[in-house]
């Protein structure tokens, strides 16, 4: 009997490279999930073109057509429920999620953010990490709560910040890791191995990480 697949909606406002990595891993059956809806608030989103190319159900609900956040979210919720969505995956979705949305999908909305949270929530965070002089940045997959990039953390990947980095080179290094950890987090949820305990998230059966990163690396003595 075929394995039951987790029914995903991917919500994206931009180019959709994270969407693409999820499409690819669903198609190659590396994750036990299927995308049942790609939804954008932006009619020009590259993500919609990627959904079209992959022959996935997709739609645009333009936030500009709605008087307020709640009515927009109600429309989005209706589309997700209609598609039988089990997990909502935000992938560069540039809208704040309102309370009605959280209530409709409790602990069932995840996001990816291009910094090591709780450092640098919000926008333009690769630039902020560079300007701050941090030696590491990275990306974080987390559950969405009613704050900005503040929900319980599922997975993180750290990348070094190099002396000659630009915002673009750092963003690219982080993005490569995003494409790895986002599908991985979805798979953990599909396998029902993720438990939220207060602020902390337990991953059942996870290997212990013993890697310590130092940047720049220590010189051998
Ligand atoms: C990514 O950097 C993601 O972390 C952030 O928005 C960006 C989306 O990129 N939330 P893409 O549209 O998936 O290429």
mmCIF file with all atom_site columns, C-alpha atoms and ligand atoms in Angstrom:
data_model
loop_
_atom_site.group_PDB
_atom_site.id
_atom_site.type_symbol
_atom_site.label_atom_id
_atom_site.label_alt_id
_atom_site.label_comp_id
_atom_site.label_asym_id
_atom_site.label_entity_id
_atom_site.label_seq_id
_atom_site.pdbx_PDB_ins_code
_atom_site.Cartn_x
_atom_site.Cartn_y
_atom_site.Cartn_z
_atom_site.occupancy
_atom_site.B_iso_or_equiv
_atom_site.pdbx_formal_charge
_atom_site.auth_seq_id
_atom_site.auth_comp_id
_atom_site.auth_asym_id
_atom_site.auth_atom_id
_atom_site.pdbx_PDB_model_num
ATOM   1   C CA . UNK A 1 1   ? 0.000   0.000  0.000   1.00 0.00 ? 1   UNK A CA 1
ATOM   2   C CA . UNK A 1 2   ? 1.306   3.469  -0.851  1.00 0.00 ? 2   UNK A CA 1
ATOM   3   C CA . UNK A 1 3   ? 2.514   5.540  2.110   1.00 0.00 ? 3   UNK A CA 1
ATOM   4   C CA . UNK A 1 4   ? 0.134   8.259  3.250   1.00 0.00 ? 4   UNK A CA 1
ATOM   5   C CA . UNK A 1 5   ? 1.555   11.625 2.276   1.00 0.00 ? 5   UNK A CA 1
ATOM   6   C CA . UNK A 1 6   ? 1.391   14.809 4.308   1.00 0.00 ? 6   UNK A CA 1
ATOM   7   C CA . UNK A 1 7   ? -0.723  17.361 2.446   1.00 0.00 ? 7   UNK A CA 1
ATOM   8   C CA . UNK A 1 8   ? 1.174   20.625 2.138   1.00 0.00 ? 8   UNK A CA 1
ATOM   9   C CA . UNK A 1 9   ? 0.275   24.123 1.086   1.00 0.00 ? 9   UNK A CA 1
ATOM   10  C CA . UNK A 1 10  ? 3.268   26.288 0.246   1.00 0.00 ? 10  UNK A CA 1
ATOM   11  C CA . UNK A 1 11  ? 2.662   30.031 0.576   1.00 0.00 ? 11  UNK A CA 1
ATOM   12  C CA . UNK A 1 12  ? 5.191   32.235 -1.210  1.00 0.00 ? 12  UNK A CA 1
ATOM   13  C CA . UNK A 1 13  ? 5.388   35.852 -2.349  1.00 0.00 ? 13  UNK A CA 1
ATOM   14  C CA . UNK A 1 14  ? 8.642   35.820 -4.312  1.00 0.00 ? 14  UNK A CA 1
ATOM   15  C CA . UNK A 1 15  ? 10.939  33.766 -6.485  1.00 0.00 ? 15  UNK A CA 1
ATOM   16  C CA . UNK A 1 16  ? 10.192  30.463 -4.838  1.00 0.00 ? 16  UNK A CA 1
ATOM   17  C CA . UNK A 1 17  ? 13.551  28.676 -4.626  1.00 0.00 ? 17  UNK A CA 1
ATOM   18  C CA . UNK A 1 18  ? 12.469  27.086 -1.329  1.00 0.00 ? 18  UNK A CA 1
ATOM   19  C CA . UNK A 1 19  ? 9.229   26.040 -2.990  1.00 0.00 ? 19  UNK A CA 1
ATOM   20  C CA . UNK A 1 20  ? 11.314  24.477 -5.763  1.00 0.00 ? 20  UNK A CA 1
ATOM   21  C CA . UNK A 1 21  ? 13.411  22.445 -3.340  1.00 0.00 ? 21  UNK A CA 1
ATOM   22  C CA . UNK A 1 22  ? 10.220  21.120 -1.721  1.00 0.00 ? 22  UNK A CA 1
ATOM   23  C CA . UNK A 1 23  ? 8.689   20.341 -5.135  1.00 0.00 ? 23  UNK A CA 1
ATOM   24  C CA . UNK A 1 24  ? 11.845  18.447 -6.121  1.00 0.00 ? 24  UNK A CA 1
ATOM   25  C CA . UNK A 1 25  ? 11.999  16.412 -2.919  1.00 0.00 ? 25  UNK A CA 1
ATOM   26  C CA . UNK A 1 26  ? 8.290   15.558 -3.106  1.00 0.00 ? 26  UNK A CA 1
ATOM   27  C CA . UNK A 1 27  ? 8.669   14.479 -6.718  1.00 0.00 ? 27  UNK A CA 1
ATOM   28  C CA . UNK A 1 28  ? 11.700  12.313 -6.027  1.00 0.00 ? 28  UNK A CA 1
ATOM   29  C CA . UNK A 1 29  ? 9.851   10.904 -2.983  1.00 0.00 ? 29  UNK A CA 1
ATOM   30  C CA . UNK A 1 30  ? 12.635  11.897 -0.609  1.00 0.00 ? 30  UNK A CA 1
ATOM   31  C CA . UNK A 1 31  ? 9.915   13.291 1.620   1.00 0.00 ? 31  UNK A CA 1
ATOM   32  C CA . UNK A 1 32  ? 6.537   11.725 2.381   1.00 0.00 ? 32  UNK A CA 1
ATOM   33  C CA . UNK A 1 33  ? 4.606   14.814 1.396   1.00 0.00 ? 33  UNK A CA 1
ATOM   34  C CA . UNK A 1 34  ? 2.642   16.232 -1.513  1.00 0.00 ? 34  UNK A CA 1
ATOM   35  C CA . UNK A 1 35  ? 1.954   19.831 -2.377  1.00 0.00 ? 35  UNK A CA 1
ATOM   36  C CA . UNK A 1 36  ? -1.802  20.188 -2.752  1.00 0.00 ? 36  UNK A CA 1
ATOM   37  C CA . UNK A 1 37  ? -1.762  23.965 -3.146  1.00 0.00 ? 37  UNK A CA 1
ATOM   38  C CA . UNK A 1 38  ? 0.715   26.739 -3.916  1.00 0.00 ? 38  UNK A CA 1
ATOM   39  C CA . UNK A 1 39  ? -0.720  30.081 -2.893  1.00 0.00 ? 39  UNK A CA 1
ATOM   40  C CA . UNK A 1 40  ? 0.661   33.568 -3.377  1.00 0.00 ? 40  UNK A CA 1
ATOM   41  C CA . UNK A 1 41  ? -0.519  37.046 -2.479  1.00 0.00 ? 41  UNK A CA 1
ATOM   42  C CA . UNK A 1 42  ? 1.544   38.379 -5.392  1.00 0.00 ? 42  UNK A CA 1
ATOM   43  C CA . UNK A 1 43  ? 0.244   37.770 -8.947  1.00 0.00 ? 43  UNK A CA 1
ATOM   44  C CA . UNK A 1 44  ? 3.804   38.174 -10.310 1.00 0.00 ? 44  UNK A CA 1
ATOM   45  C CA . UNK A 1 45  ? 5.463   35.723 -7.915  1.00 0.00 ? 45  UNK A CA 1
ATOM   46  C CA . UNK A 1 46  ? 8.007   33.429 -9.527  1.00 0.00 ? 46  UNK A CA 1
ATOM   47  C CA . UNK A 1 47  ? 6.642   30.785 -7.162  1.00 0.00 ? 47  UNK A CA 1
ATOM   48  C CA . UNK A 1 48  ? 3.378   30.684 -9.153  1.00 0.00 ? 48  UNK A CA 1
ATOM   49  C CA . UNK A 1 49  ? 5.312   30.070 -12.376 1.00 0.00 ? 49  UNK A CA 1
ATOM   50  C CA . UNK A 1 50  ? 7.221   27.241 -10.680 1.00 0.00 ? 50  UNK A CA 1
ATOM   51  C CA . UNK A 1 51  ? 3.909   25.697 -9.549  1.00 0.00 ? 51  UNK A CA 1
ATOM   52  C CA . UNK A 1 52  ? 2.549   26.015 -13.083 1.00 0.00 ? 52  UNK A CA 1
ATOM   53  C CA . UNK A 1 53  ? 5.670   24.317 -14.511 1.00 0.00 ? 53  UNK A CA 1
ATOM   54  C CA . UNK A 1 54  ? 5.343   21.487 -12.004 1.00 0.00 ? 54  UNK A CA 1
ATOM   55  C CA . UNK A 1 55  ? 1.608   21.185 -12.790 1.00 0.00 ? 55  UNK A CA 1
ATOM   56  C CA . UNK A 1 56  ? 0.634   21.807 -9.186  1.00 0.00 ? 56  UNK A CA 1
ATOM   57  C CA . UNK A 1 57  ? -2.650  23.405 -8.108  1.00 0.00 ? 57  UNK A CA 1
ATOM   58  C CA . UNK A 1 58  ? -1.945  27.085 -7.504  1.00 0.00 ? 58  UNK A CA 1
ATOM   59  C CA . UNK A 1 59  ? -3.776  30.327 -6.933  1.00 0.00 ? 59  UNK A CA 1
ATOM   60  C CA . UNK A 1 60  ? -3.229  33.974 -6.190  1.00 0.00 ? 60  UNK A CA 1
ATOM   61  C CA . UNK A 1 61  ? -5.176  35.755 -3.489  1.00 0.00 ? 61  UNK A CA 1
ATOM   62  C CA . UNK A 1 62  ? -4.076  39.347 -3.767  1.00 0.00 ? 62  UNK A CA 1
ATOM   63  C CA . UNK A 1 63  ? -4.006  41.036 -0.350  1.00 0.00 ? 63  UNK A CA 1
ATOM   64  C CA . UNK A 1 64  ? -4.648  44.384 -2.068  1.00 0.00 ? 64  UNK A CA 1
ATOM   65  C CA . UNK A 1 65  ? -8.188  43.223 -2.851  1.00 0.00 ? 65  UNK A CA 1
ATOM   66  C CA . UNK A 1 66  ? -9.058  43.044 0.850   1.00 0.00 ? 66  UNK A CA 1
ATOM   67  C CA . UNK A 1 67  ? -9.886  45.777 3.359   1.00 0.00 ? 67  UNK A CA 1
ATOM   68  C CA . UNK A 1 68  ? -7.940  44.236 6.244   1.00 0.00 ? 68  UNK A CA 1
ATOM   69  C CA . UNK A 1 69  ? -5.640  41.388 7.252   1.00 0.00 ? 69  UNK A CA 1
ATOM   70  C CA . UNK A 1 70  ? -8.396  39.219 8.773   1.00 0.00 ? 70  UNK A CA 1
ATOM   71  C CA . UNK A 1 71  ? -10.598 39.185 5.673   1.00 0.00 ? 71  UNK A CA 1
ATOM   72  C CA . UNK A 1 72  ? -7.590  38.350 3.515   1.00 0.00 ? 72  UNK A CA 1
ATOM   73  C CA . UNK A 1 73  ? -6.607  35.556 5.907   1.00 0.00 ? 73  UNK A CA 1
ATOM   74  C CA . UNK A 1 74  ? -10.202 34.204 5.965   1.00 0.00 ? 74  UNK A CA 1
ATOM   75  C CA . UNK A 1 75  ? -10.037 33.831 2.207   1.00 0.00 ? 75  UNK A CA 1
ATOM   76  C CA . UNK A 1 76  ? -6.651  32.092 2.418   1.00 0.00 ? 76  UNK A CA 1
ATOM   77  C CA . UNK A 1 77  ? -7.924  29.754 5.167   1.00 0.00 ? 77  UNK A CA 1
ATOM   78  C CA . UNK A 1 78  ? -10.959 28.847 3.029   1.00 0.00 ? 78  UNK A CA 1
ATOM   79  C CA . UNK A 1 79  ? -8.680  27.923 0.099   1.00 0.00 ? 79  UNK A CA 1
ATOM   80  C CA . UNK A 1 80  ? -6.427  25.818 2.353   1.00 0.00 ? 80  UNK A CA 1
ATOM   81  C CA . UNK A 1 81  ? -9.356  24.008 3.966   1.00 0.00 ? 81  UNK A CA 1
ATOM   82  C CA . UNK A 1 82  ? -10.936 23.383 0.575   1.00 0.00 ? 82  UNK A CA 1
ATOM   83  C CA . UNK A 1 83  ? -7.665  21.703 -0.514  1.00 0.00 ? 83  UNK A CA 1
ATOM   84  C CA . UNK A 1 84  ? -7.521  19.557 2.644   1.00 0.00 ? 84  UNK A CA 1
ATOM   85  C CA . UNK A 1 85  ? -4.188  21.018 3.756   1.00 0.00 ? 85  UNK A CA 1
ATOM   86  C CA . UNK A 1 86  ? -2.520  19.439 6.808   1.00 0.00 ? 86  UNK A CA 1
ATOM   87  C CA . UNK A 1 87  ? 0.624   21.581 7.037   1.00 0.00 ? 87  UNK A CA 1
ATOM   88  C CA . UNK A 1 88  ? 1.040   25.209 5.948   1.00 0.00 ? 88  UNK A CA 1
ATOM   89  C CA . UNK A 1 89  ? 4.583   25.943 4.760   1.00 0.00 ? 89  UNK A CA 1
ATOM   90  C CA . UNK A 1 90  ? 5.522   29.620 4.540   1.00 0.00 ? 90  UNK A CA 1
ATOM   91  C CA . UNK A 1 91  ? 8.371   30.076 2.070   1.00 0.00 ? 91  UNK A CA 1
ATOM   92  C CA . UNK A 1 92  ? 9.082   33.759 1.640   1.00 0.00 ? 92  UNK A CA 1
ATOM   93  C CA . UNK A 1 93  ? 5.440   34.690 2.294   1.00 0.00 ? 93  UNK A CA 1
ATOM   94  C CA . UNK A 1 94  ? 5.589   38.407 2.998   1.00 0.00 ? 94  UNK A CA 1
ATOM   95  C CA . UNK A 1 95  ? 2.380   38.749 5.022   1.00 0.00 ? 95  UNK A CA 1
ATOM   96  C CA . UNK A 1 96  ? 1.935   38.691 8.775   1.00 0.00 ? 96  UNK A CA 1
ATOM   97  C CA . UNK A 1 97  ? -0.239  35.784 9.884   1.00 0.00 ? 97  UNK A CA 1
ATOM   98  C CA . UNK A 1 98  ? -3.272  36.913 11.917  1.00 0.00 ? 98  UNK A CA 1
ATOM   99  C CA . UNK A 1 99  ? -4.850  35.214 14.909  1.00 0.00 ? 99  UNK A CA 1
ATOM   100 C CA . UNK A 1 100 ? -7.681  33.657 12.832  1.00 0.00 ? 100 UNK A CA 1
ATOM   101 C CA . UNK A 1 101 ? -5.079  31.893 10.693  1.00 0.00 ? 101 UNK A CA 1
ATOM   102 C CA . UNK A 1 102 ? -3.221  30.542 13.746  1.00 0.00 ? 102 UNK A CA 1
ATOM   103 C CA . UNK A 1 103 ? -6.472  29.297 15.264  1.00 0.00 ? 103 UNK A CA 1
ATOM   104 C CA . UNK A 1 104 ? -7.468  27.551 12.019  1.00 0.00 ? 104 UNK A CA 1
ATOM   105 C CA . UNK A 1 105 ? -4.108  25.684 11.828  1.00 0.00 ? 105 UNK A CA 1
ATOM   106 C CA . UNK A 1 106 ? -2.842  25.296 15.401  1.00 0.00 ? 106 UNK A CA 1
ATOM   107 C CA . UNK A 1 107 ? 0.855   24.249 15.418  1.00 0.00 ? 107 UNK A CA 1
ATOM   108 C CA . UNK A 1 108 ? 0.431   23.486 11.740  1.00 0.00 ? 108 UNK A CA 1
ATOM   109 C CA . UNK A 1 109 ? 2.143   26.535 10.211  1.00 0.00 ? 109 UNK A CA 1
ATOM   110 C CA . UNK A 1 110 ? 5.909   26.601 9.749   1.00 0.00 ? 110 UNK A CA 1
ATOM   111 C CA . UNK A 1 111 ? 8.263   29.238 8.395   1.00 0.00 ? 111 UNK A CA 1
ATOM   112 C CA . UNK A 1 112 ? 11.875  29.520 7.271   1.00 0.00 ? 112 UNK A CA 1
ATOM   113 C CA . UNK A 1 113 ? 13.917  32.540 8.220   1.00 0.00 ? 113 UNK A CA 1
ATOM   114 C CA . UNK A 1 114 ? 17.411  33.455 6.947   1.00 0.00 ? 114 UNK A CA 1
ATOM   115 C CA . UNK A 1 115 ? 19.134  34.019 10.295  1.00 0.00 ? 115 UNK A CA 1
ATOM   116 C CA . UNK A 1 116 ? 19.974  32.074 13.404  1.00 0.00 ? 116 UNK A CA 1
ATOM   117 C CA . UNK A 1 117 ? 16.954  33.106 15.465  1.00 0.00 ? 117 UNK A CA 1
ATOM   118 C CA . UNK A 1 118 ? 16.482  34.709 17.923  1.00 0.00 ? 118 UNK A CA 1
ATOM   119 C CA . UNK A 1 119 ? 19.194  36.887 16.359  1.00 0.00 ? 119 UNK A CA 1
ATOM   120 C CA . UNK A 1 120 ? 17.921  39.155 13.613  1.00 0.00 ? 120 UNK A CA 1
ATOM   121 C CA . UNK A 1 121 ? 14.172  38.622 13.258  1.00 0.00 ? 121 UNK A CA 1
ATOM   122 C CA . UNK A 1 122 ? 12.346  40.687 10.611  1.00 0.00 ? 122 UNK A CA 1
ATOM   123 C CA . UNK A 1 123 ? 13.586  41.883 7.224   1.00 0.00 ? 123 UNK A CA 1
ATOM   124 C CA . UNK A 1 124 ? 17.001  42.379 5.530   1.00 0.00 ? 124 UNK A CA 1
ATOM   125 C CA . UNK A 1 125 ? 18.567  40.100 8.092   1.00 0.00 ? 125 UNK A CA 1
ATOM   126 C CA . UNK A 1 126 ? 21.584  38.958 6.056   1.00 0.00 ? 126 UNK A CA 1
ATOM   127 C CA . UNK A 1 127 ? 22.634  42.627 5.803   1.00 0.00 ? 127 UNK A CA 1
ATOM   128 C CA . UNK A 1 128 ? 22.006  43.106 9.521   1.00 0.00 ? 128 UNK A CA 1
ATOM   129 C CA . UNK A 1 129 ? 24.138  40.068 10.457  1.00 0.00 ? 129 UNK A CA 1
ATOM   130 C CA . UNK A 1 130 ? 26.987  41.350 8.254   1.00 0.00 ? 130 UNK A CA 1
ATOM   131 C CA . UNK A 1 131 ? 26.793  44.881 9.620   1.00 0.00 ? 131 UNK A CA 1
ATOM   132 C CA . UNK A 1 132 ? 26.673  43.609 13.173  1.00 0.00 ? 132 UNK A CA 1
ATOM   133 C CA . UNK A 1 133 ? 29.901  41.702 12.611  1.00 0.00 ? 133 UNK A CA 1
ATOM   134 C CA . UNK A 1 134 ? 28.510  38.287 13.562  1.00 0.00 ? 134 UNK A CA 1
ATOM   135 C CA . UNK A 1 135 ? 30.871  35.401 12.709  1.00 0.00 ? 135 UNK A CA 1
ATOM   136 C CA . UNK A 1 136 ? 27.999  33.023 11.987  1.00 0.00 ? 136 UNK A CA 1
ATOM   137 C CA . UNK A 1 137 ? 24.577  33.308 10.521  1.00 0.00 ? 137 UNK A CA 1
ATOM   138 C CA . UNK A 1 138 ? 22.317  30.658 9.062   1.00 0.00 ? 138 UNK A CA 1
ATOM   139 C CA . UNK A 1 139 ? 18.695  29.734 8.785   1.00 0.00 ? 139 UNK A CA 1
ATOM   140 C CA . UNK A 1 140 ? 15.919  28.608 11.073  1.00 0.00 ? 140 UNK A CA 1
ATOM   141 C CA . UNK A 1 141 ? 12.771  26.555 10.527  1.00 0.00 ? 141 UNK A CA 1
ATOM   142 C CA . UNK A 1 142 ? 10.232  27.351 13.219  1.00 0.00 ? 142 UNK A CA 1
ATOM   143 C CA . UNK A 1 143 ? 6.578   27.061 14.073  1.00 0.00 ? 143 UNK A CA 1
ATOM   144 C CA . UNK A 1 144 ? 4.669   30.270 13.534  1.00 0.00 ? 144 UNK A CA 1
ATOM   145 C CA . UNK A 1 145 ? 3.157   31.987 16.550  1.00 0.00 ? 145 UNK A CA 1
ATOM   146 C CA . UNK A 1 146 ? 1.680   35.449 17.018  1.00 0.00 ? 146 UNK A CA 1
ATOM   147 C CA . UNK A 1 147 ? 5.052   37.217 17.123  1.00 0.00 ? 147 UNK A CA 1
ATOM   148 C CA . UNK A 1 148 ? 7.532   38.067 14.378  1.00 0.00 ? 148 UNK A CA 1
ATOM   149 C CA . UNK A 1 149 ? 9.813   35.063 13.709  1.00 0.00 ? 149 UNK A CA 1
ATOM   150 C CA . UNK A 1 150 ? 9.383   34.064 17.349  1.00 0.00 ? 150 UNK A CA 1
ATOM   151 C CA . UNK A 1 151 ? 7.815   30.582 17.388  1.00 0.00 ? 151 UNK A CA 1
ATOM   152 C CA . UNK A 1 152 ? 9.432   27.360 18.656  1.00 0.00 ? 152 UNK A CA 1
ATOM   153 C CA . UNK A 1 153 ? 12.502  26.346 16.643  1.00 0.00 ? 153 UNK A CA 1
ATOM   154 C CA . UNK A 1 154 ? 12.528  23.010 14.781  1.00 0.00 ? 154 UNK A CA 1
ATOM   155 C CA . UNK A 1 155 ? 15.866  23.037 12.906  1.00 0.00 ? 155 UNK A CA 1
ATOM   156 C CA . UNK A 1 156 ? 18.744  25.416 12.334  1.00 0.00 ? 156 UNK A CA 1
ATOM   157 C CA . UNK A 1 157 ? 21.775  25.409 10.036  1.00 0.00 ? 157 UNK A CA 1
ATOM   158 C CA . UNK A 1 158 ? 24.764  27.635 10.778  1.00 0.00 ? 158 UNK A CA 1
ATOM   159 C CA . UNK A 1 159 ? 27.038  29.099 8.105   1.00 0.00 ? 159 UNK A CA 1
ATOM   160 C CA . UNK A 1 160 ? 30.206  31.132 8.614   1.00 0.00 ? 160 UNK A CA 1
ATOM   161 C CA . UNK A 1 161 ? 30.321  34.812 7.691   1.00 0.00 ? 161 UNK A CA 1
ATOM   162 C CA . UNK A 1 162 ? 33.505  35.517 5.737   1.00 0.00 ? 162 UNK A CA 1
ATOM   163 C CA . UNK A 1 163 ? 35.483  38.743 5.753   1.00 0.00 ? 163 UNK A CA 1
ATOM   164 C CA . UNK A 1 164 ? 34.840  39.416 2.074   1.00 0.00 ? 164 UNK A CA 1
ATOM   165 C CA . UNK A 1 165 ? 31.140  38.515 2.164   1.00 0.00 ? 165 UNK A CA 1
ATOM   166 C CA . UNK A 1 166 ? 28.562  40.775 0.584   1.00 0.00 ? 166 UNK A CA 1
ATOM   167 C CA . UNK A 1 167 ? 24.855  40.637 1.350   1.00 0.00 ? 167 UNK A CA 1
ATOM   168 C CA . UNK A 1 168 ? 24.427  38.581 -1.839  1.00 0.00 ? 168 UNK A CA 1
ATOM   169 C CA . UNK A 1 169 ? 27.184  36.059 -1.148  1.00 0.00 ? 169 UNK A CA 1
ATOM   170 C CA . UNK A 1 170 ? 25.974  35.506 2.425   1.00 0.00 ? 170 UNK A CA 1
ATOM   171 C CA . UNK A 1 171 ? 22.342  35.211 1.289   1.00 0.00 ? 171 UNK A CA 1
ATOM   172 C CA . UNK A 1 172 ? 23.353  32.599 -1.275  1.00 0.00 ? 172 UNK A CA 1
ATOM   173 C CA . UNK A 1 173 ? 25.310  30.560 1.304   1.00 0.00 ? 173 UNK A CA 1
ATOM   174 C CA . UNK A 1 174 ? 22.322  30.651 3.657   1.00 0.00 ? 174 UNK A CA 1
ATOM   175 C CA . UNK A 1 175 ? 19.841  29.826 0.876   1.00 0.00 ? 175 UNK A CA 1
ATOM   176 C CA . UNK A 1 176 ? 21.744  26.640 0.014   1.00 0.00 ? 176 UNK A CA 1
ATOM   177 C CA . UNK A 1 177 ? 21.176  25.467 3.581   1.00 0.00 ? 177 UNK A CA 1
ATOM   178 C CA . UNK A 1 178 ? 17.520  26.561 3.533   1.00 0.00 ? 178 UNK A CA 1
ATOM   179 C CA . UNK A 1 179 ? 16.958  24.222 0.614   1.00 0.00 ? 179 UNK A CA 1
ATOM   180 C CA . UNK A 1 180 ? 18.270  21.350 2.735   1.00 0.00 ? 180 UNK A CA 1
ATOM   181 C CA . UNK A 1 181 ? 16.694  21.957 6.111   1.00 0.00 ? 181 UNK A CA 1
ATOM   182 C CA . UNK A 1 182 ? 13.197  22.981 5.020   1.00 0.00 ? 182 UNK A CA 1
ATOM   183 C CA . UNK A 1 183 ? 12.372  19.665 3.303   1.00 0.00 ? 183 UNK A CA 1
ATOM   184 C CA . UNK A 1 184 ? 14.047  17.886 6.236   1.00 0.00 ? 184 UNK A CA 1
ATOM   185 C CA . UNK A 1 185 ? 11.794  19.652 8.760   1.00 0.00 ? 185 UNK A CA 1
ATOM   186 C CA . UNK A 1 186 ? 8.730   18.753 6.672   1.00 0.00 ? 186 UNK A CA 1
ATOM   187 C CA . UNK A 1 187 ? 9.819   15.124 6.653   1.00 0.00 ? 187 UNK A CA 1
ATOM   188 C CA . UNK A 1 188 ? 10.231  15.110 10.454  1.00 0.00 ? 188 UNK A CA 1
ATOM   189 C CA . UNK A 1 189 ? 6.664   16.401 10.772  1.00 0.00 ? 189 UNK A CA 1
ATOM   190 C CA . UNK A 1 190 ? 5.435   13.852 8.197   1.00 0.00 ? 190 UNK A CA 1
ATOM   191 C CA . UNK A 1 191 ? 7.042   11.129 10.331  1.00 0.00 ? 191 UNK A CA 1
ATOM   192 C CA . UNK A 1 192 ? 5.285   12.549 13.403  1.00 0.00 ? 192 UNK A CA 1
ATOM   193 C CA . UNK A 1 193 ? 8.610   12.975 15.195  1.00 0.00 ? 193 UNK A CA 1
ATOM   194 C CA . UNK A 1 194 ? 8.200   16.604 16.233  1.00 0.00 ? 194 UNK A CA 1
ATOM   195 C CA . UNK A 1 195 ? 6.870   17.521 19.693  1.00 0.00 ? 195 UNK A CA 1
ATOM   196 C CA . UNK A 1 196 ? 6.446   21.064 20.991  1.00 0.00 ? 196 UNK A CA 1
ATOM   197 C CA . UNK A 1 197 ? 7.195   21.349 24.699  1.00 0.00 ? 197 UNK A CA 1
ATOM   198 C CA . UNK A 1 198 ? 6.760   24.982 25.660  1.00 0.00 ? 198 UNK A CA 1
ATOM   199 C CA . UNK A 1 199 ? 9.406   26.939 23.761  1.00 0.00 ? 199 UNK A CA 1
ATOM   200 C CA . UNK A 1 200 ? 11.428  23.827 22.989  1.00 0.00 ? 200 UNK A CA 1
ATOM   201 C CA . UNK A 1 201 ? 10.864  21.350 20.211  1.00 0.00 ? 201 UNK A CA 1
ATOM   202 C CA . UNK A 1 202 ? 11.855  17.714 20.707  1.00 0.00 ? 202 UNK A CA 1
ATOM   203 C CA . UNK A 1 203 ? 12.753  15.629 17.659  1.00 0.00 ? 203 UNK A CA 1
ATOM   204 C CA . UNK A 1 204 ? 12.067  11.988 18.440  1.00 0.00 ? 204 UNK A CA 1
ATOM   205 C CA . UNK A 1 205 ? 14.904  9.640  17.481  1.00 0.00 ? 205 UNK A CA 1
ATOM   206 C CA . UNK A 1 206 ? 17.258  12.440 16.372  1.00 0.00 ? 206 UNK A CA 1
ATOM   207 C CA . UNK A 1 207 ? 20.983  11.789 16.407  1.00 0.00 ? 207 UNK A CA 1
ATOM   208 C CA . UNK A 1 208 ? 22.984  13.886 18.850  1.00 0.00 ? 208 UNK A CA 1
ATOM   209 C CA . UNK A 1 209 ? 24.995  16.624 17.165  1.00 0.00 ? 209 UNK A CA 1
ATOM   210 C CA . UNK A 1 210 ? 28.491  16.947 18.544  1.00 0.00 ? 210 UNK A CA 1
ATOM   211 C CA . UNK A 1 211 ? 29.785  19.409 15.956  1.00 0.00 ? 211 UNK A CA 1
ATOM   212 C CA . UNK A 1 212 ? 31.328  22.581 17.290  1.00 0.00 ? 212 UNK A CA 1
ATOM   213 C CA . UNK A 1 213 ? 31.924  25.365 14.792  1.00 0.00 ? 213 UNK A CA 1
ATOM   214 C CA . UNK A 1 214 ? 34.579  28.013 15.246  1.00 0.00 ? 214 UNK A CA 1
ATOM   215 C CA . UNK A 1 215 ? 35.017  30.835 12.766  1.00 0.00 ? 215 UNK A CA 1
ATOM   216 C CA . UNK A 1 216 ? 37.731  31.527 11.793  1.00 0.00 ? 216 UNK A CA 1
ATOM   217 C CA . UNK A 1 217 ? 38.940  28.013 12.598  1.00 0.00 ? 217 UNK A CA 1
ATOM   218 C CA . UNK A 1 218 ? 41.478  27.540 15.391  1.00 0.00 ? 218 UNK A CA 1
ATOM   219 C CA . UNK A 1 219 ? 45.081  27.130 14.293  1.00 0.00 ? 219 UNK A CA 1
ATOM   220 C CA . UNK A 1 220 ? 46.574  23.739 15.057  1.00 0.00 ? 220 UNK A CA 1
ATOM   221 C CA . UNK A 1 221 ? 48.989  24.142 18.002  1.00 0.00 ? 221 UNK A CA 1
HETATM 222 C C1 . LIG B 2 .   ? 14.261  33.041 1.946   1.00 0.00 ? 1   LIG B C1 1
HETATM 223 O O1 . LIG B 2 .   ? 15.490  33.646 2.269   1.00 0.00 ? 1   LIG B O1 1
HETATM 224 C C2 . LIG B 2 .   ? 13.502  32.720 3.201   1.00 0.00 ? 1   LIG B C2 1
HETATM 225 O O2 . LIG B 2 .   ? 14.340  32.406 4.290   1.00 0.00 ? 1   LIG B O2 1
HETATM 226 C C3 . LIG B 2 .   ? 12.769  34.008 3.477   1.00 0.00 ? 1   LIG B C3 1
HETATM 227 O O3 . LIG B 2 .   ? 12.398  34.476 2.213   1.00 0.00 ? 1   LIG B O3 1
HETATM 228 C C4 . LIG B 2 .   ? 13.300  33.982 1.236   1.00 0.00 ? 1   LIG B C4 1
HETATM 229 C C5 . LIG B 2 .   ? 12.488  33.300 0.188   1.00 0.00 ? 1   LIG B C5 1
HETATM 230 O O4 . LIG B 2 .   ? 13.284  32.916 -0.905  1.00 0.00 ? 1   LIG B O4 1
HETATM 231 N N1 . LIG B 2 .   ? 11.675  33.777 4.389   1.00 0.00 ? 1   LIG B N1 1
HETATM 232 P P1 . LIG B 2 .   ? 12.654  32.015 -2.052  1.00 0.00 ? 1   LIG B P1 1
HETATM 233 O O5 . LIG B 2 .   ? 11.448  32.768 -2.589  1.00 0.00 ? 1   LIG B O5 1
HETATM 234 O O6 . LIG B 2 .   ? 12.284  30.699 -1.463  1.00 0.00 ? 1   LIG B O6 1
HETATM 235 O O7 . LIG B 2 .   ? 13.746  31.913 -3.084  1.00 0.00 ? 1   LIG B O7 1
#
